[in-house]
Amino acid sequence: MPTDTNEIRLAPMSTVGLFSGIGGLELGLSRAGHQTTLLCENDRVARTVLDHRFVDIAKHGDVRTLKALPKDTELLAAGFPCQDLSQAGRTAGIDGDQSGLVSEVFRLLKARRAPWVLLENVPFMLHVKKGAAFEVVLKALEKLGYRWAYRVIDSRAFGLPQRRERVFILASLEGDPRGCLLSDDEGPPETSERGNEAAIGFYWTEGNKGLGWAVDAIPALKRGSALGIASPPAILLPSGVIIKPDIRDAERMQGFPANWTDAAKGNQDGRKTRRWGLVGNAVTVDVATWLGRKLRRYGEYRGEDDRALKPGDVWPRAGWSMGSARHASSVSTWPVQKVAAPLHTFLRFPGDLLSEKATLGFFTRASASTLRIPEGFLDRVEAHLNVMRQAKVA
């Protein structure tokens, strides 16, 4: 998608973050020069992290009691709750108790329209209830007079070993959101089969209906299972050992510095699994940094090959509207293409060995399933299982 050489440059924006979590969006935007003036987060443990990492920024708890946006708000950023939209969650849709909180975003914008709005959620939002949830969000933006663009973005594009796709919606009253969100498109690199030389990430809690499989990366870190219990993925190292990565490496895979959530350890609810949930629920910092930089400097989006969307069409992976017709964009999920270190060399901290019990559970489920499992993978899992059994006997 070609871009015009005539760039538009904007000054850093005064930003408000809603549903801030542990501050992934806000940290990334600040690295691009934007100034956050207010953080809103209801989770007590996440607030502990925000208080520790964003000391001088005002905080507010429940978005439902926030009366108005600050008068100088130029950018409203909100990674609104995804529990009711996630494929792994209840899929209740936009009317669910959690994801329905996005209506608070539009309540605040109706009273005071910020020039720019940035929203983030899971890409399953494009499909849940046949796209009805996504339609609700876009219609609300259009009713308020916003032009919008959206795009599914993969965190791997930024050199991070995590196969994590999220949809970002950028809307504006005064600029062209397409130039920011759609103009860069490097596309994914050519895949190569590395066999046993590459580490493999998978969810050891799965095995019946899926593996959460990723080569030289981990599958997307997530808030938790259907029961709300957060757990780390497993990594089959080239050596044949299977580990659960350290929480500090999980933070790094989301673009945070190691120990970003260590303030949660002092909270009675900040147990180890709780920290995994906080990190899994966060926005990847590097993606937010790229977006923040594009908001300050972008070109004209042309999109000659884009097609008009008709009522009832399935939502594409990227699209836009400048106030009238809606269009599909053919851009990929990789706006940039940064070289990533192999997963096993990215890891800085020793992980915990996957226990005999956990390995046996996964091996049993996967062996009995009808999943298409890559050749040799279960043999290597079984080899780790035997090592763990022998260690127990010894």
mmCIF file of N, CA and C in Angstrom, residues 33-114:
data_model
loop_
_atom_site.group_PDB
_atom_site.id
_atom_site.type_symbol
_atom_site.label_atom_id
_atom_site.label_comp_id
_atom_site.label_asym_id
_atom_site.label_seq_id
_atom_site.Cartn_x
_atom_site.Cartn_y
_atom_site.Cartn_z
ATOM 1 N N GLY A 33 6.821 9.772 22.796
ATOM 2 C CA GLY A 33 6.776 11.186 23.148
ATOM 3 C C GLY A 33 5.453 11.700 23.652
ATOM 4 N N HIS A 34 4.397 10.892 23.617
ATOM 5 C CA HIS A 34 3.090 11.337 24.090
ATOM 6 C C HIS A 34 3.054 11.345 25.621
ATOM 7 N N GLN A 35 2.239 12.234 26.177
ATOM 8 C CA GLN A 35 2.191 12.432 27.626
ATOM 9 C C GLN A 35 0.860 11.962 28.189
ATOM 10 N N THR A 36 0.884 10.900 29.004
ATOM 11 C CA THR A 36 -0.339 10.420 29.644
ATOM 12 C C THR A 36 -0.652 11.277 30.866
ATOM 13 N N THR A 37 -1.891 11.744 30.962
ATOM 14 C CA THR A 37 -2.291 12.601 32.075
ATOM 15 C C THR A 37 -3.207 11.892 33.066
ATOM 16 N N LEU A 38 -3.823 10.786 32.640
ATOM 17 C CA LEU A 38 -4.749 10.063 33.517
ATOM 18 C C LEU A 38 -4.773 8.598 33.126
ATOM 19 N N LEU A 39 -4.712 7.718 34.136
ATOM 20 C CA LEU A 39 -4.839 6.284 33.946
ATOM 21 C C LEU A 39 -6.069 5.803 34.701
ATOM 22 N N CYS A 40 -6.878 4.982 34.053
ATOM 23 C CA CYS A 40 -8.087 4.460 34.686
ATOM 24 C C CYS A 40 -8.036 2.941 34.664
ATOM 25 N N GLU A 41 -8.047 2.327 35.853
ATOM 26 C CA GLU A 41 -7.974 0.867 35.967
ATOM 27 C C GLU A 41 -8.637 0.437 37.260
ATOM 28 N N ASN A 42 -9.523 -0.553 37.152
ATOM 29 C CA ASN A 42 -10.311 -0.985 38.293
ATOM 30 C C ASN A 42 -9.678 -2.136 39.065
ATOM 31 N N ASP A 43 -8.793 -2.898 38.414
ATOM 32 C CA ASP A 43 -8.172 -4.057 39.056
ATOM 33 C C ASP A 43 -7.149 -3.597 40.089
ATOM 34 N N ARG A 44 -7.311 -4.061 41.317
ATOM 35 C CA ARG A 44 -6.482 -3.574 42.420
ATOM 36 C C ARG A 44 -5.008 -3.949 42.263
ATOM 37 N N VAL A 45 -4.738 -5.165 41.801
ATOM 38 C CA VAL A 45 -3.351 -5.591 41.644
ATOM 39 C C VAL A 45 -2.690 -4.846 40.482
ATOM 40 N N ALA A 46 -3.419 -4.670 39.386
ATOM 41 C CA ALA A 46 -2.882 -3.889 38.267
ATOM 42 C C ALA A 46 -2.605 -2.456 38.700
ATOM 43 N N ARG A 47 -3.479 -1.911 39.533
ATOM 44 C CA ARG A 47 -3.253 -0.547 40.048
ATOM 45 C C ARG A 47 -1.962 -0.468 40.853
ATOM 46 N N THR A 48 -1.618 -1.534 41.553
ATOM 47 C CA THR A 48 -0.360 -1.561 42.298
ATOM 48 C C THR A 48 0.822 -1.358 41.354
ATOM 49 N N VAL A 49 0.765 -2.023 40.198
ATOM 50 C CA VAL A 49 1.825 -1.873 39.201
ATOM 51 C C VAL A 49 1.831 -0.461 38.634
ATOM 52 N N LEU A 50 0.660 0.069 38.300
ATOM 53 C CA LEU A 50 0.575 1.425 37.756
ATOM 54 C C LEU A 50 1.110 2.456 38.743
ATOM 55 N N ASP A 51 0.760 2.292 40.015
ATOM 56 C CA ASP A 51 1.227 3.234 41.035
ATOM 57 C C ASP A 51 2.749 3.208 41.144
ATOM 58 N N HIS A 52 3.326 2.034 40.929
ATOM 59 C CA HIS A 52 4.779 1.877 41.033
ATOM 60 C C HIS A 52 5.494 2.406 39.795
ATOM 61 N N ARG A 53 4.900 2.210 38.625
ATOM 62 C CA ARG A 53 5.581 2.550 37.370
ATOM 63 C C ARG A 53 5.213 3.921 36.809
ATOM 64 N N PHE A 54 4.061 4.441 37.156
ATOM 65 C CA PHE A 54 3.622 5.754 36.667
ATOM 66 C C PHE A 54 3.326 6.637 37.881
ATOM 67 N N VAL A 55 4.361 6.990 38.586
ATOM 68 C CA VAL A 55 4.222 7.615 39.908
ATOM 69 C C VAL A 55 3.490 8.950 39.848
ATOM 70 N N ASP A 56 3.811 9.786 38.900
ATOM 71 C CA ASP A 56 3.299 11.159 38.885
ATOM 72 C C ASP A 56 2.039 11.344 38.037
ATOM 73 N N ILE A 57 1.450 10.257 37.594
ATOM 74 C CA ILE A 57 0.263 10.357 36.746
ATOM 75 C C ILE A 57 -0.987 10.076 37.575
ATOM 76 N N ALA A 58 -2.016 10.888 37.389
ATOM 77 C CA ALA A 58 -3.264 10.722 38.136
ATOM 78 C C ALA A 58 -3.909 9.383 37.798
ATOM 79 N N LYS A 59 -4.528 8.770 38.808
ATOM 80 C CA LYS A 59 -5.191 7.475 38.631
ATOM 81 C C LYS A 59 -6.668 7.593 39.006
ATOM 82 N N HIS A 60 -7.485 6.773 38.321
ATOM 83 C CA HIS A 60 -8.895 6.666 38.670
ATOM 84 C C HIS A 60 -9.255 5.196 38.621
ATOM 85 N N GLY A 61 -10.188 4.757 39.474
ATOM 86 C CA GLY A 61 -10.552 3.352 39.551
ATOM 87 C C GLY A 61 -11.580 2.937 38.524
ATOM 88 N N ASP A 62 -12.825 2.968 38.876
ATOM 89 C CA ASP A 62 -13.897 2.464 38.027
ATOM 90 C C ASP A 62 -14.241 3.460 36.925
ATOM 91 N N VAL A 63 -14.145 3.030 35.673
ATOM 92 C CA VAL A 63 -14.454 3.908 34.550
ATOM 93 C C VAL A 63 -15.895 4.405 34.615
ATOM 94 N N ARG A 64 -16.763 3.638 35.257
ATOM 95 C CA ARG A 64 -18.173 4.021 35.328
ATOM 96 C C ARG A 64 -18.398 5.235 36.218
ATOM 97 N N THR A 65 -17.426 5.547 37.068
ATOM 98 C CA THR A 65 -17.552 6.725 37.932
ATOM 99 C C THR A 65 -16.697 7.895 37.451
ATOM 100 N N LEU A 66 -16.029 7.722 36.318
ATOM 101 C CA LEU A 66 -15.262 8.823 35.747
ATOM 102 C C LEU A 66 -16.237 9.780 35.058
ATOM 103 N N LYS A 67 -16.336 11.000 35.573
ATOM 104 C CA LYS A 67 -17.367 11.917 35.099
ATOM 105 C C LYS A 67 -17.068 12.486 33.722
ATOM 106 N N ALA A 68 -15.795 12.797 33.455
ATOM 107 C CA ALA A 68 -15.468 13.419 32.175
ATOM 108 C C ALA A 68 -13.983 13.257 31.890
ATOM 109 N N LEU A 69 -13.632 13.353 30.619
ATOM 110 C CA LEU A 69 -12.231 13.373 30.223
ATOM 111 C C LEU A 69 -11.637 14.742 30.557
ATOM 112 N N PRO A 70 -10.353 14.794 30.888
ATOM 113 C CA PRO A 70 -9.710 16.100 31.083
ATOM 114 C C PRO A 70 -9.876 16.973 29.842
ATOM 115 N N LYS A 71 -9.965 18.259 30.046
ATOM 116 C CA LYS A 71 -10.238 19.179 28.940
ATOM 117 C C LYS A 71 -9.175 19.149 27.855
ATOM 118 N N ASP A 72 -7.936 18.852 28.220
ATOM 119 C CA ASP A 72 -6.852 18.897 27.241
ATOM 120 C C ASP A 72 -6.605 17.558 26.553
ATOM 121 N N THR A 73 -7.511 16.589 26.691
ATOM 122 C CA THR A 73 -7.310 15.257 26.114
ATOM 123 C C THR A 73 -7.298 15.321 24.590
ATOM 124 N N GLU A 74 -6.193 14.873 24.014
ATOM 125 C CA GLU A 74 -6.059 14.840 22.554
ATOM 126 C C GLU A 74 -6.137 13.425 22.000
ATOM 127 N N LEU A 75 -5.789 12.450 22.835
ATOM 128 C CA LEU A 75 -5.828 11.047 22.430
ATOM 129 C C LEU A 75 -6.406 10.222 23.564
ATOM 130 N N LEU A 76 -7.470 9.490 23.278
ATOM 131 C CA LEU A 76 -8.051 8.562 24.247
ATOM 132 C C LEU A 76 -7.655 7.153 23.831
ATOM 133 N N ALA A 77 -6.935 6.451 24.696
ATOM 134 C CA ALA A 77 -6.484 5.088 24.403
ATOM 135 C C ALA A 77 -7.189 4.119 25.342
ATOM 136 N N ALA A 78 -7.704 3.027 24.802
ATOM 137 C CA ALA A 78 -8.462 2.084 25.628
ATOM 138 C C ALA A 78 -8.332 0.669 25.083
ATOM 139 N N GLY A 79 -7.662 -0.191 25.841
ATOM 140 C CA GLY A 79 -7.667 -1.616 25.541
ATOM 141 C C GLY A 79 -8.783 -2.246 26.344
ATOM 142 N N PHE A 80 -10.013 -2.085 25.896
ATOM 143 C CA PHE A 80 -11.159 -2.450 26.732
ATOM 144 C C PHE A 80 -11.229 -3.964 26.944
ATOM 145 N N PRO A 81 -11.850 -4.411 28.037
ATOM 146 C CA PRO A 81 -11.835 -5.825 28.421
ATOM 147 C C PRO A 81 -12.289 -6.738 27.296
ATOM 148 N N CYS A 82 -11.588 -7.878 27.179
ATOM 149 C CA CYS A 82 -11.870 -8.791 26.060
ATOM 150 C C CYS A 82 -12.483 -10.106 26.505
ATOM 151 N N GLN A 83 -12.767 -10.263 27.796
ATOM 152 C CA GLN A 83 -13.228 -11.566 28.273
ATOM 153 C C GLN A 83 -14.471 -12.061 27.543
ATOM 154 N N ASP A 84 -15.375 -11.161 27.200
ATOM 155 C CA ASP A 84 -16.611 -11.566 26.547
ATOM 156 C C ASP A 84 -16.468 -11.662 25.034
ATOM 157 N N LEU A 85 -15.282 -11.320 24.511
ATOM 158 C CA LEU A 85 -15.055 -11.363 23.075
ATOM 159 C C LEU A 85 -14.034 -12.412 22.685
ATOM 160 N N SER A 86 -13.288 -12.925 23.665
ATOM 161 C CA SER A 86 -12.218 -13.875 23.388
ATOM 162 C C SER A 86 -12.772 -15.228 22.994
ATOM 163 N N GLN A 87 -12.105 -15.878 22.039
ATOM 164 C CA GLN A 87 -12.491 -17.227 21.632
ATOM 165 C C GLN A 87 -12.312 -18.209 22.783
ATOM 166 N N ALA A 88 -11.358 -17.879 23.687
ATOM 167 C CA ALA A 88 -11.120 -18.745 24.838
ATOM 168 C C ALA A 88 -12.034 -18.419 26.003
ATOM 169 N N GLY A 89 -12.798 -17.329 25.889
ATOM 170 C CA GLY A 89 -13.664 -16.903 26.986
ATOM 171 C C GLY A 89 -15.107 -17.304 26.749
ATOM 172 N N ARG A 90 -16.015 -16.455 27.231
ATOM 173 C CA ARG A 90 -17.428 -16.813 27.177
ATOM 174 C C ARG A 90 -18.088 -16.484 25.845
ATOM 175 N N THR A 91 -17.424 -15.648 25.030
ATOM 176 C CA THR A 91 -17.947 -15.184 23.742
ATOM 177 C C THR A 91 -19.360 -14.642 23.863
ATOM 178 N N ALA A 92 -19.613 -13.913 24.947
ATOM 179 C CA ALA A 92 -20.937 -13.329 25.148
ATOM 180 C C ALA A 92 -21.175 -12.141 24.232
ATOM 181 N N GLY A 93 -20.088 -11.585 23.686
ATOM 182 C CA GLY A 93 -20.235 -10.460 22.781
ATOM 183 C C GLY A 93 -20.157 -9.125 23.493
ATOM 184 N N ILE A 94 -20.481 -8.088 22.754
ATOM 185 C CA ILE A 94 -20.318 -6.723 23.252
ATOM 186 C C ILE A 94 -21.264 -6.417 24.400
ATOM 187 N N ASP A 95 -22.299 -7.225 24.585
ATOM 188 C CA ASP A 95 -23.250 -6.994 25.671
ATOM 189 C C ASP A 95 -22.852 -7.686 26.964
ATOM 190 N N GLY A 96 -21.715 -8.411 26.936
ATOM 191 C CA GLY A 96 -21.262 -9.078 28.152
ATOM 192 C C GLY A 96 -20.880 -8.080 29.227
ATOM 193 N N ASP A 97 -20.819 -8.553 30.469
ATOM 194 C CA ASP A 97 -20.543 -7.668 31.599
ATOM 195 C C ASP A 97 -19.213 -6.943 31.463
ATOM 196 N N GLN A 98 -18.196 -7.637 30.916
ATOM 197 C CA GLN A 98 -16.864 -7.046 30.828
ATOM 198 C C GLN A 98 -16.702 -6.169 29.593
ATOM 199 N N SER A 99 -16.853 -6.777 28.402
ATOM 200 C CA SER A 99 -16.626 -6.023 27.173
ATOM 201 C C SER A 99 -17.671 -4.945 26.947
ATOM 202 N N GLY A 100 -18.853 -5.077 27.578
ATOM 203 C CA GLY A 100 -19.862 -4.034 27.476
ATOM 204 C C GLY A 100 -19.418 -2.720 28.076
ATOM 205 N N LEU A 101 -18.310 -2.759 28.825
ATOM 206 C CA LEU A 101 -17.779 -1.526 29.406
ATOM 207 C C LEU A 101 -17.265 -0.560 28.342
ATOM 208 N N VAL A 102 -17.108 -1.032 27.095
ATOM 209 C CA VAL A 102 -16.686 -0.111 26.044
ATOM 210 C C VAL A 102 -17.707 1.005 25.864
ATOM 211 N N SER A 103 -18.952 0.770 26.273
ATOM 212 C CA SER A 103 -19.965 1.827 26.180
ATOM 213 C C SER A 103 -19.573 3.040 27.012
ATOM 214 N N GLU A 104 -18.758 2.820 28.062
ATOM 215 C CA GLU A 104 -18.285 3.935 28.873
ATOM 216 C C GLU A 104 -17.337 4.827 28.080
ATOM 217 N N VAL A 105 -16.612 4.233 27.147
ATOM 218 C CA VAL A 105 -15.736 5.024 26.269
ATOM 219 C C VAL A 105 -16.577 6.009 25.468
ATOM 220 N N PHE A 106 -17.676 5.522 24.922
ATOM 221 C CA PHE A 106 -18.506 6.386 24.087
ATOM 222 C C PHE A 106 -19.309 7.388 24.920
ATOM 223 N N ARG A 107 -19.624 7.027 26.146
ATOM 224 C CA ARG A 107 -20.259 7.999 27.040
ATOM 225 C C ARG A 107 -19.328 9.188 27.273
ATOM 226 N N LEU A 108 -18.064 8.905 27.517
ATOM 227 C CA LEU A 108 -17.104 9.974 27.766
ATOM 228 C C LEU A 108 -16.829 10.785 26.504
ATOM 229 N N LEU A 109 -16.755 10.108 25.352
ATOM 230 C CA LEU A 109 -16.501 10.823 24.098
ATOM 231 C C LEU A 109 -17.700 11.676 23.677
ATOM 232 N N LYS A 110 -18.890 11.226 24.010
ATOM 233 C CA LYS A 110 -20.078 12.014 23.664
ATOM 234 C C LYS A 110 -20.072 13.348 24.399
ATOM 235 N N ALA A 111 -19.586 13.322 25.641
ATOM 236 C CA ALA A 111 -19.537 14.559 26.428
ATOM 237 C C ALA A 111 -18.372 15.444 26.020
ATOM 238 N N ARG A 112 -17.250 14.820 25.648
ATOM 239 C CA ARG A 112 -16.064 15.595 25.245
ATOM 240 C C ARG A 112 -15.290 14.778 24.223
ATOM 241 N N ARG A 113 -15.396 15.168 22.967
ATOM 242 C CA ARG A 113 -14.775 14.402 21.888
ATOM 243 C C ARG A 113 -13.270 14.641 21.837
ATOM 244 N N ALA A 114 -12.505 13.600 22.060
ATOM 245 C CA ALA A 114 -11.057 13.688 21.864
ATOM 246 C C ALA A 114 -10.779 13.647 20.366
#
